[in-house]
Amino acid sequence: AYPGLVVGAVVLTFHGLVLALLLTVQAIATIPEPLPFVVVDHRQTQSQLRLHRTGHKRKIRVQGIPYPSGLGTLGNAVTTIRFPEGGGVFSGRCGTPDYAINAIVRCRIRTLNESGGLSELFSSYELQRSGPSQPFSVAVPPSGQLQLVVESLNDPKVDSAVWVDFAYQGEQP
């Protein structure tokens, strides 16, 4: 199902016969897709924001499902993102990676409202390693900016969260 890519060849001689073996690599890993937004600011209590990795620099897996692209955080985190245009719908999933044994987090999505305060657009239930990720779908404000917030509910040194499965659909003309 996946096209092979020839990366080299080995030539062997066996009883006067020359045998050539082509070495191929199967494209079984999906290349991460570009994110539909840019990160304009990020703050967290532990480590740093990881692109296509967990907060502990591991590949993203939630309940055994691999996600080739996403954002990984550790501890309490606020990530401000901006879309190329305001309006439309942003969707995805938030969860805890499989290896984060004692992690308990809550994910939120907020936006700056007209009065300068923050309005909450999404709040997850308590997410734990043994539980599934939670889907979200929110309207993107005219400013095009949102805050992805992770709240540590156990220990900020182990509470790791991932944002994955992103989709953005801009407003239709």
Tab-separated table of C-alpha atoms in Angstrom:
chain	number	residue	atom	x	y	z
A	1	ALA	CA	0.000	0.000	0.000
A	2	TYR	CA	2.953	2.326	0.597
A	3	PRO	CA	5.408	3.063	-2.209
A	4	GLY	CA	8.979	1.947	-1.488
A	5	LEU	CA	11.942	4.241	-1.858
A	6	VAL	CA	15.238	2.750	-3.038
A	7	VAL	CA	17.935	3.968	-0.662
A	8	GLY	CA	20.865	1.783	-1.694
A	9	ALA	CA	22.008	-1.502	-3.164
A	10	VAL	CA	24.182	-4.389	-2.040
A	11	VAL	CA	26.022	-6.531	-4.599
A	12	LEU	CA	26.822	-10.125	-3.590
A	13	THR	CA	28.711	-12.802	-5.480
A	14	PHE	CA	27.454	-16.358	-5.104
A	15	HIS	CA	29.155	-19.119	-7.150
A	16	GLY	CA	30.085	-16.674	-9.873
A	17	LEU	CA	26.609	-15.130	-10.020
A	18	VAL	CA	26.220	-11.491	-9.180
A	19	LEU	CA	23.177	-10.777	-7.088
A	20	ALA	CA	22.022	-7.228	-6.421
A	21	LEU	CA	19.771	-6.551	-3.511
A	22	LEU	CA	17.952	-3.254	-3.492
A	23	LEU	CA	17.428	-1.782	-0.065
A	24	THR	CA	14.074	-0.104	0.269
A	25	VAL	CA	12.393	1.848	2.983
A	26	GLN	CA	8.649	1.673	3.213
A	27	ALA	CA	6.860	4.925	3.928
A	28	ILE	CA	4.922	3.631	6.923
A	29	ALA	CA	5.194	6.733	9.076
A	30	THR	CA	3.027	9.676	8.140
A	31	ILE	CA	4.853	12.941	7.624
A	32	PRO	CA	3.452	15.586	9.991
A	33	GLU	CA	1.125	18.006	8.271
A	34	PRO	CA	1.749	21.737	8.621
A	35	LEU	CA	-0.207	23.273	11.475
A	36	PRO	CA	-3.191	25.417	10.416
A	37	PHE	CA	-2.006	28.211	12.756
A	38	VAL	CA	1.131	29.885	14.045
A	39	VAL	CA	2.185	29.956	17.700
A	40	VAL	CA	2.593	33.607	18.731
A	41	ASP	CA	3.279	33.107	22.461
A	42	HIS	CA	3.796	30.224	24.858
A	43	ARG	CA	4.333	29.965	28.617
A	44	GLN	CA	4.474	26.862	30.789
A	45	THR	CA	5.754	25.877	34.209
A	46	GLN	CA	7.945	22.966	33.066
A	47	SER	CA	10.102	22.325	29.969
A	48	GLN	CA	8.949	23.943	26.707
A	49	LEU	CA	6.319	23.568	24.022
A	50	ARG	CA	7.095	20.621	21.725
A	51	LEU	CA	6.057	20.460	18.075
A	52	HIS	CA	4.967	16.939	16.998
A	53	ARG	CA	6.239	15.528	20.333
A	54	THR	CA	5.046	15.250	23.927
A	55	GLY	CA	6.343	17.504	26.691
A	56	HIS	CA	8.902	14.768	27.437
A	57	LYS	CA	10.128	14.701	23.783
A	58	ARG	CA	8.444	11.392	22.919
A	59	LYS	CA	6.294	10.511	19.920
A	60	ILE	CA	2.644	11.334	20.535
A	61	ARG	CA	0.404	8.350	21.354
A	62	VAL	CA	-2.955	8.557	23.131
A	63	GLN	CA	-4.678	5.273	24.018
A	64	GLY	CA	-2.357	3.493	21.613
A	65	ILE	CA	-3.245	5.774	18.703
A	66	PRO	CA	-0.199	7.494	17.162
A	67	TYR	CA	-0.547	11.140	16.143
A	68	PRO	CA	2.205	12.325	13.784
A	69	SER	CA	1.491	15.991	14.411
A	70	GLY	CA	0.427	18.039	17.379
A	71	LEU	CA	1.664	20.095	20.317
A	72	GLY	CA	2.987	18.689	23.587
A	73	THR	CA	3.099	20.493	26.934
A	74	LEU	CA	4.242	19.735	30.462
A	75	GLY	CA	2.732	21.313	33.570
A	76	ASN	CA	0.526	24.403	33.429
A	77	ALA	CA	0.686	25.911	29.942
A	78	VAL	CA	-0.838	28.751	27.901
A	79	THR	CA	-0.208	28.727	24.155
A	80	THR	CA	-1.510	31.632	22.065
A	81	ILE	CA	-2.149	30.708	18.442
A	82	ARG	CA	-3.220	32.787	15.450
A	83	PHE	CA	-4.997	31.714	12.279
A	84	PRO	CA	-4.349	33.430	8.946
A	85	GLU	CA	-7.862	34.842	9.007
A	86	GLY	CA	-10.564	35.343	11.599
A	87	GLY	CA	-13.753	33.344	11.539
A	88	GLY	CA	-14.251	29.708	10.725
A	89	VAL	CA	-14.034	26.646	12.956
A	90	PHE	CA	-11.017	25.074	14.672
A	91	SER	CA	-11.285	21.463	15.838
A	92	GLY	CA	-9.074	18.716	17.222
A	93	ARG	CA	-8.496	16.658	20.357
A	94	CYS	CA	-6.786	17.168	23.712
A	95	GLY	CA	-5.527	14.317	25.890
A	96	THR	CA	-2.697	12.861	27.934
A	97	PRO	CA	0.000	10.757	26.274
A	98	ASP	CA	0.178	7.037	27.027
A	99	TYR	CA	3.403	7.157	29.053
A	100	ALA	CA	2.165	9.933	31.418
A	101	ILE	CA	1.220	7.497	34.192
A	102	ASN	CA	0.000	9.905	36.889
A	103	ALA	CA	-1.005	12.813	34.657
A	104	ILE	CA	-4.321	14.519	35.320
A	105	VAL	CA	-5.052	17.661	33.302
A	106	ARG	CA	-7.861	19.869	32.075
A	107	CYS	CA	-7.690	21.502	28.645
A	108	ARG	CA	-9.348	24.823	27.884
A	109	ILE	CA	-9.626	27.093	24.871
A	110	ARG	CA	-10.085	30.809	25.469
A	111	THR	CA	-10.264	34.021	23.483
A	112	LEU	CA	-9.919	37.690	24.346
A	113	ASN	CA	-13.379	39.253	24.422
A	114	GLU	CA	-14.367	42.792	23.414
A	115	SER	CA	-14.058	44.128	26.974
A	116	GLY	CA	-10.456	42.872	27.249
A	117	GLY	CA	-11.285	39.860	29.405
A	118	LEU	CA	-11.042	36.188	28.541
A	119	SER	CA	-13.984	34.126	27.316
A	120	GLU	CA	-13.856	30.355	27.614
A	121	LEU	CA	-14.927	28.502	24.447
A	122	PHE	CA	-14.114	24.941	25.560
A	123	SER	CA	-13.292	23.098	28.769
A	124	SER	CA	-12.504	19.387	28.914
A	125	TYR	CA	-13.345	17.006	31.697
A	126	GLU	CA	-10.416	15.710	33.793
A	127	LEU	CA	-8.152	13.892	31.351
A	128	GLN	CA	-5.996	10.989	32.534
A	129	ARG	CA	-3.676	8.493	30.888
A	130	SER	CA	-6.233	5.704	31.110
A	131	GLY	CA	-8.959	7.809	29.504
A	132	PRO	CA	-9.615	8.862	25.930
A	133	SER	CA	-8.723	12.220	24.446
A	134	GLN	CA	-11.552	14.713	24.234
A	135	PRO	CA	-12.633	16.296	20.951
A	136	PHE	CA	-13.234	20.026	20.650
A	137	SER	CA	-14.681	22.338	18.037
A	138	VAL	CA	-14.701	26.107	18.542
A	139	ALA	CA	-15.499	29.195	16.498
A	140	VAL	CA	-12.409	31.252	15.656
A	141	PRO	CA	-12.982	34.912	16.605
A	142	PRO	CA	-12.492	37.756	14.078
A	143	SER	CA	-9.032	38.430	15.589
A	144	GLY	CA	-7.963	34.918	14.557
A	145	GLN	CA	-6.354	34.364	18.000
A	146	LEU	CA	-7.057	31.639	20.559
A	147	GLN	CA	-5.382	30.444	23.756
A	148	LEU	CA	-4.821	26.721	24.314
A	149	VAL	CA	-4.620	26.252	28.077
A	150	VAL	CA	-3.517	23.170	30.009
A	151	GLU	CA	-4.220	23.106	33.735
A	152	SER	CA	-2.196	20.650	35.818
A	153	LEU	CA	-4.490	18.913	38.320
A	154	ASN	CA	-1.930	16.605	39.938
A	155	ASP	CA	1.805	17.326	39.660
A	156	PRO	CA	3.154	19.859	37.114
A	157	LYS	CA	6.343	17.793	36.756
A	158	VAL	CA	4.403	14.809	35.327
A	159	ASP	CA	1.148	16.322	34.057
A	160	SER	CA	1.696	16.139	30.315
A	161	ALA	CA	-0.952	17.017	27.716
A	162	VAL	CA	-1.112	16.927	23.932
A	163	TRP	CA	-3.210	18.831	21.409
A	164	VAL	CA	-3.686	16.723	18.241
A	165	ASP	CA	-5.816	16.013	15.170
A	166	PHE	CA	-6.094	19.681	14.148
A	167	ALA	CA	-8.484	20.892	11.477
A	168	TYR	CA	-9.392	24.417	10.478
A	169	GLN	CA	-12.144	25.432	8.136
A	170	GLY	CA	-12.219	29.128	7.304
A	171	GLU	CA	-15.430	30.968	6.658
A	172	GLN	CA	-17.009	30.152	3.318
A	173	PRO	CA	-17.654	33.126	0.961
